[in-house]
Amino acid sequence: RKEVEQDPGPFNVPEGATVAFNCTYSNSASQSFFWYRQDCRKEPKLLMSVYSSGNEDGRFTAQLNRASQYISLLIRDSKLSDSATYLCAVSLGGYNKLIFGAGTRLAVHP
Amino acid sequence: EAQVTQNPRYLITVTGKKLTVTCSQNMNHEYMSWYRQDPGLGLRQIYYSMNVEVTDKGDVPEGYKVSRKEKRNFPLILESPSPNQTSLYFCASLEGFNGELFFGEGSRLTVL
């Protein structure tokens, strides 16, 4: 079993739709959780950290479910510019290795 | 502008010809790391460094070397590249303890 797993997609959604991705992790001792966004052939960039209480940044909401060992990303009112691959990343915290999922591809169409 | 700079961005080489991919960051970060990204496998850590003269293996270190003689630079060395090292490579530096990873723009390497 992979340490961090994501549905590769693609998720094809129309503009304005709400879409959600999940990411499961295997190590219950994991402490730090992140969502990164990667555009085609570009470097990953931090989208948001995921806090225990959940957090929201505009149209994006991230949640952590420790009991079931997954994190989620919800995108409301999808824009064409949201089309990208979304990588989740998990670590034991601090300078411990950040383990990335293989990414979920999102394609938003007009 | 805060950035991580990698060179070369694109390289085609042949088996066995030593090459170095340079990485430099201007944010005074202590932690730096190299990843390779392959389809379906995601980002896998090759080597990382917590500070000058301190380096350690990641998940896939075989066939690679690194050095950290200065805080800002963290070159990746392929002593004898092989076709299975064809990949997209990213250098990254970490802001603070448990902070954000900043990635370079990536170096696409093809080994024939």
mmCIF file of C-alpha atoms in Angstrom:
data_model
loop_
_atom_site.group_PDB
_atom_site.id
_atom_site.type_symbol
_atom_site.label_atom_id
_atom_site.label_comp_id
_atom_site.label_asym_id
_atom_site.label_seq_id
_atom_site.Cartn_x
_atom_site.Cartn_y
_atom_site.Cartn_z
ATOM 1 C CA ARG A 1 0.000 0.000 0.000
ATOM 2 C CA LYS A 2 1.332 3.448 -0.895
ATOM 3 C CA GLU A 3 1.983 5.810 1.985
ATOM 4 C CA VAL A 4 -0.111 8.552 0.418
ATOM 5 C CA GLU A 5 -2.783 7.756 -2.158
ATOM 6 C CA GLN A 6 -4.876 9.905 -4.426
ATOM 7 C CA ASP A 7 -7.367 9.201 -7.169
ATOM 8 C CA PRO A 8 -5.482 10.258 -10.305
ATOM 9 C CA GLY A 9 -8.650 11.467 -12.048
ATOM 10 C CA PRO A 10 -9.075 13.313 -14.274
ATOM 11 C CA PHE A 11 -12.019 15.058 -12.766
ATOM 12 C CA ASN A 12 -13.771 16.844 -15.611
ATOM 13 C CA VAL A 13 -16.172 19.480 -14.288
ATOM 14 C CA PRO A 14 -17.991 22.492 -15.736
ATOM 15 C CA GLU A 15 -17.257 26.000 -14.607
ATOM 16 C CA GLY A 16 -19.114 26.825 -11.437
ATOM 17 C CA ALA A 17 -19.202 23.256 -10.173
ATOM 18 C CA THR A 18 -18.113 22.125 -6.743
ATOM 19 C CA VAL A 19 -15.529 19.365 -6.722
ATOM 20 C CA ALA A 20 -13.853 17.473 -3.907
ATOM 21 C CA PHE A 21 -10.723 15.357 -3.751
ATOM 22 C CA ASN A 22 -9.606 12.999 -1.048
ATOM 23 C CA CYS A 23 -6.156 11.824 -0.110
ATOM 24 C CA THR A 24 -5.535 8.894 2.209
ATOM 25 C CA TYR A 25 -2.382 8.350 4.247
ATOM 26 C CA SER A 26 -1.160 5.200 5.929
ATOM 27 C CA ASN A 27 0.929 6.456 8.855
ATOM 28 C CA SER A 28 -1.312 7.333 11.771
ATOM 29 C CA ALA A 29 1.542 9.318 13.357
ATOM 30 C CA SER A 30 1.453 11.883 10.543
ATOM 31 C CA GLN A 31 1.282 15.433 11.847
ATOM 32 C CA SER A 32 1.521 17.833 8.933
ATOM 33 C CA PHE A 33 -0.726 17.944 5.912
ATOM 34 C CA PHE A 34 -0.682 20.093 2.817
ATOM 35 C CA TRP A 35 -2.261 20.587 -0.573
ATOM 36 C CA TYR A 36 -0.005 21.683 -3.426
ATOM 37 C CA ARG A 37 -1.079 22.736 -6.877
ATOM 38 C CA GLN A 38 0.953 21.831 -9.950
ATOM 39 C CA ASP A 39 0.269 23.263 -13.381
ATOM 40 C CA CYS A 40 1.330 21.267 -16.410
ATOM 41 C CA ARG A 41 5.130 21.045 -16.649
ATOM 42 C CA LYS A 42 5.556 23.522 -13.797
ATOM 43 C CA GLU A 43 6.759 23.272 -10.235
ATOM 44 C CA PRO A 44 4.366 22.459 -7.374
ATOM 45 C CA LYS A 45 3.234 25.426 -5.297
ATOM 46 C CA LEU A 46 1.673 25.375 -1.879
ATOM 47 C CA LEU A 47 -2.078 25.836 -2.081
ATOM 48 C CA MET A 48 -2.837 25.479 1.592
ATOM 49 C CA SER A 49 -1.867 23.746 4.779
ATOM 50 C CA VAL A 50 -4.480 21.524 6.383
ATOM 51 C CA TYR A 51 -5.218 22.112 10.036
ATOM 52 C CA SER A 52 -6.949 19.780 12.456
ATOM 53 C CA SER A 53 -9.974 22.041 12.704
ATOM 54 C CA GLY A 54 -10.212 22.437 8.946
ATOM 55 C CA ASN A 55 -9.497 25.654 7.126
ATOM 56 C CA GLU A 56 -10.837 27.740 4.313
ATOM 57 C CA ASP A 57 -9.200 30.094 1.849
ATOM 58 C CA GLY A 58 -11.696 31.720 -0.445
ATOM 59 C CA ARG A 59 -13.250 29.015 -2.606
ATOM 60 C CA PHE A 60 -10.985 26.319 -1.186
ATOM 61 C CA THR A 61 -11.689 24.306 1.941
ATOM 62 C CA ALA A 62 -9.375 21.705 3.410
ATOM 63 C CA GLN A 63 -10.373 19.120 5.997
ATOM 64 C CA LEU A 64 -8.519 16.512 8.007
ATOM 65 C CA ASN A 65 -10.100 13.286 9.206
ATOM 66 C CA ARG A 66 -7.632 11.608 11.541
ATOM 67 C CA ALA A 67 -9.912 8.709 12.420
ATOM 68 C CA SER A 68 -10.161 7.613 8.792
ATOM 69 C CA GLN A 69 -6.717 8.953 7.877
ATOM 70 C CA TYR A 70 -7.555 11.175 4.985
ATOM 71 C CA ILE A 71 -7.493 14.808 4.018
ATOM 72 C CA SER A 72 -9.836 16.460 1.585
ATOM 73 C CA LEU A 73 -9.893 19.504 -0.640
ATOM 74 C CA LEU A 74 -13.152 21.122 -1.697
ATOM 75 C CA ILE A 75 -13.235 23.665 -4.497
ATOM 76 C CA ARG A 76 -16.396 25.692 -4.875
ATOM 77 C CA ASP A 77 -17.448 27.656 -7.952
ATOM 78 C CA SER A 78 -14.717 26.113 -10.120
ATOM 79 C CA LYS A 79 -12.907 28.391 -12.542
ATOM 80 C CA LEU A 80 -11.108 27.491 -15.745
ATOM 81 C CA SER A 81 -7.926 28.602 -14.009
ATOM 82 C CA ASP A 82 -8.373 25.889 -11.376
ATOM 83 C CA SER A 83 -7.418 23.283 -13.978
ATOM 84 C CA ALA A 84 -4.260 21.685 -12.619
ATOM 85 C CA THR A 85 -2.986 18.678 -10.734
ATOM 86 C CA TYR A 86 -3.511 18.778 -6.984
ATOM 87 C CA LEU A 87 -0.922 17.007 -4.859
ATOM 88 C CA CYS A 88 -1.438 16.141 -1.249
ATOM 89 C CA ALA A 89 1.581 15.938 1.009
ATOM 90 C CA VAL A 90 1.952 14.406 4.454
ATOM 91 C CA SER A 91 4.764 14.311 6.973
ATOM 92 C CA LEU A 92 5.500 13.369 10.541
ATOM 93 C CA GLY A 93 6.111 17.053 11.188
ATOM 94 C CA GLY A 94 9.103 19.311 11.474
ATOM 95 C CA TYR A 95 11.931 18.482 9.113
ATOM 96 C CA ASN A 96 10.654 14.965 8.565
ATOM 97 C CA LYS A 97 10.254 13.884 5.001
ATOM 98 C CA LEU A 98 7.255 15.234 3.140
ATOM 99 C CA ILE A 99 5.586 12.391 1.267
ATOM 100 C CA PHE A 100 3.595 13.347 -1.797
ATOM 101 C CA GLY A 101 0.690 11.644 -3.432
ATOM 102 C CA ALA A 102 0.835 11.136 -7.182
ATOM 103 C CA GLY A 103 -1.749 13.874 -7.689
ATOM 104 C CA THR A 104 -5.322 14.304 -8.854
ATOM 105 C CA ARG A 105 -5.875 16.021 -12.164
ATOM 106 C CA LEU A 106 -8.705 18.530 -12.433
ATOM 107 C CA ALA A 107 -9.982 19.827 -15.760
ATOM 108 C CA VAL A 108 -12.563 22.611 -15.625
ATOM 109 C CA HIS A 109 -14.374 23.207 -18.902
ATOM 110 C CA PRO A 110 -16.597 26.070 -20.080
ATOM 111 C CA GLU B 1 12.408 37.962 -5.469
ATOM 112 C CA ALA B 2 12.491 34.785 -3.377
ATOM 113 C CA GLN B 3 13.311 31.875 -5.602
ATOM 114 C CA VAL B 4 14.930 28.511 -6.138
ATOM 115 C CA THR B 5 16.915 28.368 -9.360
ATOM 116 C CA GLN B 6 17.848 25.171 -11.166
ATOM 117 C CA ASN B 7 20.070 24.655 -14.173
ATOM 118 C CA PRO B 8 19.905 23.288 -16.738
ATOM 119 C CA ARG B 9 16.152 23.295 -17.269
ATOM 120 C CA TYR B 10 16.377 20.755 -20.079
ATOM 121 C CA LEU B 11 19.125 18.279 -20.847
ATOM 122 C CA ILE B 12 19.537 15.333 -23.149
ATOM 123 C CA THR B 13 22.594 13.236 -22.461
ATOM 124 C CA VAL B 14 23.949 9.752 -23.047
ATOM 125 C CA THR B 15 24.484 6.859 -20.683
ATOM 126 C CA GLY B 16 27.568 7.224 -18.546
ATOM 127 C CA LYS B 17 28.297 10.893 -19.151
ATOM 128 C CA LYS B 18 28.582 12.610 -15.769
ATOM 129 C CA LEU B 19 26.354 15.582 -15.238
ATOM 130 C CA THR B 20 25.484 18.055 -12.519
ATOM 131 C CA VAL B 21 22.211 19.867 -11.981
ATOM 132 C CA THR B 22 22.748 23.005 -9.960
ATOM 133 C CA CYS B 23 20.298 24.396 -7.426
ATOM 134 C CA SER B 24 20.515 27.718 -5.662
ATOM 135 C CA GLN B 25 18.120 29.475 -3.277
ATOM 136 C CA ASN B 26 18.192 33.075 -2.107
ATOM 137 C CA MET B 27 15.966 32.724 0.957
ATOM 138 C CA ASN B 28 18.616 31.638 3.466
ATOM 139 C CA HIS B 29 16.756 28.373 4.050
ATOM 140 C CA GLU B 30 18.603 25.688 5.962
ATOM 141 C CA TYR B 31 16.703 22.717 4.564
ATOM 142 C CA MET B 32 17.007 21.763 0.897
ATOM 143 C CA SER B 33 15.914 18.686 -0.978
ATOM 144 C CA TRP B 34 15.908 17.012 -4.380
ATOM 145 C CA TYR B 35 12.909 15.182 -5.831
ATOM 146 C CA ARG B 36 12.240 13.323 -9.008
ATOM 147 C CA GLN B 37 8.782 13.154 -10.509
ATOM 148 C CA ASP B 38 7.661 10.299 -12.723
ATOM 149 C CA PRO B 39 4.179 9.620 -14.125
ATOM 150 C CA GLY B 40 2.020 7.718 -11.654
ATOM 151 C CA LEU B 41 4.692 7.775 -8.970
ATOM 152 C CA GLY B 42 4.492 11.343 -7.807
ATOM 153 C CA LEU B 43 7.370 13.205 -6.237
ATOM 154 C CA ARG B 44 9.995 11.007 -4.644
ATOM 155 C CA GLN B 45 12.758 12.383 -2.490
ATOM 156 C CA ILE B 46 16.312 11.666 -3.640
ATOM 157 C CA TYR B 47 18.462 13.445 -1.060
ATOM 158 C CA TYR B 48 17.981 16.177 1.454
ATOM 159 C CA SER B 49 20.148 18.475 3.527
ATOM 160 C CA MET B 50 19.299 20.043 6.858
ATOM 161 C CA ASN B 51 22.252 22.405 6.783
ATOM 162 C CA VAL B 52 25.719 23.008 5.387
ATOM 163 C CA GLU B 53 27.785 19.799 5.248
ATOM 164 C CA VAL B 54 24.771 17.746 6.399
ATOM 165 C CA THR B 55 23.145 15.535 3.766
ATOM 166 C CA ASP B 56 21.061 12.396 3.950
ATOM 167 C CA LYS B 57 19.417 9.882 1.668
ATOM 168 C CA GLY B 58 15.804 10.074 0.707
ATOM 169 C CA ASP B 59 13.744 7.291 -0.826
ATOM 170 C CA VAL B 60 15.561 6.886 -4.135
ATOM 171 C CA PRO B 61 19.232 7.881 -3.672
ATOM 172 C CA GLU B 62 20.823 5.198 -5.861
ATOM 173 C CA GLY B 63 22.824 6.671 -8.720
ATOM 174 C CA TYR B 64 22.890 10.184 -7.290
ATOM 175 C CA LYS B 65 25.225 12.260 -5.168
ATOM 176 C CA VAL B 66 24.804 15.658 -3.566
ATOM 177 C CA SER B 67 26.910 18.162 -1.701
ATOM 178 C CA ARG B 68 26.142 21.133 0.520
ATOM 179 C CA LYS B 69 29.244 23.253 0.850
ATOM 180 C CA GLU B 70 27.327 26.503 1.059
ATOM 181 C CA LYS B 71 23.900 27.235 2.438
ATOM 182 C CA ARG B 72 22.473 28.531 -0.810
ATOM 183 C CA ASN B 73 23.656 25.743 -3.149
ATOM 184 C CA PHE B 74 22.694 22.090 -3.329
ATOM 185 C CA PRO B 75 23.865 20.471 -6.574
ATOM 186 C CA LEU B 76 22.686 17.050 -7.727
ATOM 187 C CA ILE B 77 25.336 14.898 -9.368
ATOM 188 C CA LEU B 78 24.746 11.931 -11.632
ATOM 189 C CA GLU B 79 28.139 10.239 -11.891
ATOM 190 C CA SER B 80 27.102 7.719 -14.548
ATOM 191 C CA PRO B 81 23.576 8.444 -15.740
ATOM 192 C CA SER B 82 21.403 5.605 -16.965
ATOM 193 C CA PRO B 83 18.113 5.658 -18.935
ATOM 194 C CA ASN B 84 16.089 4.911 -15.777
ATOM 195 C CA GLN B 85 17.181 8.310 -14.481
ATOM 196 C CA THR B 86 15.221 10.012 -17.234
ATOM 197 C CA SER B 87 12.836 12.128 -15.210
ATOM 198 C CA LEU B 88 11.713 15.576 -14.127
ATOM 199 C CA TYR B 89 13.835 16.791 -11.231
ATOM 200 C CA PHE B 90 12.891 19.415 -8.679
ATOM 201 C CA CYS B 91 15.021 21.115 -6.097
ATOM 202 C CA ALA B 92 13.219 22.594 -3.114
ATOM 203 C CA SER B 93 13.990 24.540 0.019
ATOM 204 C CA LEU B 94 11.937 24.684 3.173
ATOM 205 C CA GLU B 95 10.887 27.849 4.905
ATOM 206 C CA GLY B 96 11.170 27.391 8.619
ATOM 207 C CA PHE B 97 10.419 24.359 10.662
ATOM 208 C CA ASN B 98 7.294 22.672 9.302
ATOM 209 C CA GLY B 99 6.834 25.401 6.757
ATOM 210 C CA GLU B 100 6.278 25.737 3.029
ATOM 211 C CA LEU B 101 8.420 23.939 0.466
ATOM 212 C CA PHE B 102 9.555 26.241 -2.337
ATOM 213 C CA PHE B 103 10.342 24.418 -5.558
ATOM 214 C CA GLY B 104 12.593 25.317 -8.419
ATOM 215 C CA GLU B 105 11.137 25.300 -11.924
ATOM 216 C CA GLY B 106 12.332 21.790 -12.596
ATOM 217 C CA SER B 107 14.975 20.163 -14.774
ATOM 218 C CA ARG B 108 13.826 17.712 -17.407
ATOM 219 C CA LEU B 109 16.541 15.160 -17.982
ATOM 220 C CA THR B 110 16.622 12.574 -20.726
ATOM 221 C CA VAL B 111 19.298 9.878 -20.704
ATOM 222 C CA LEU B 112 19.685 7.996 -23.975
#
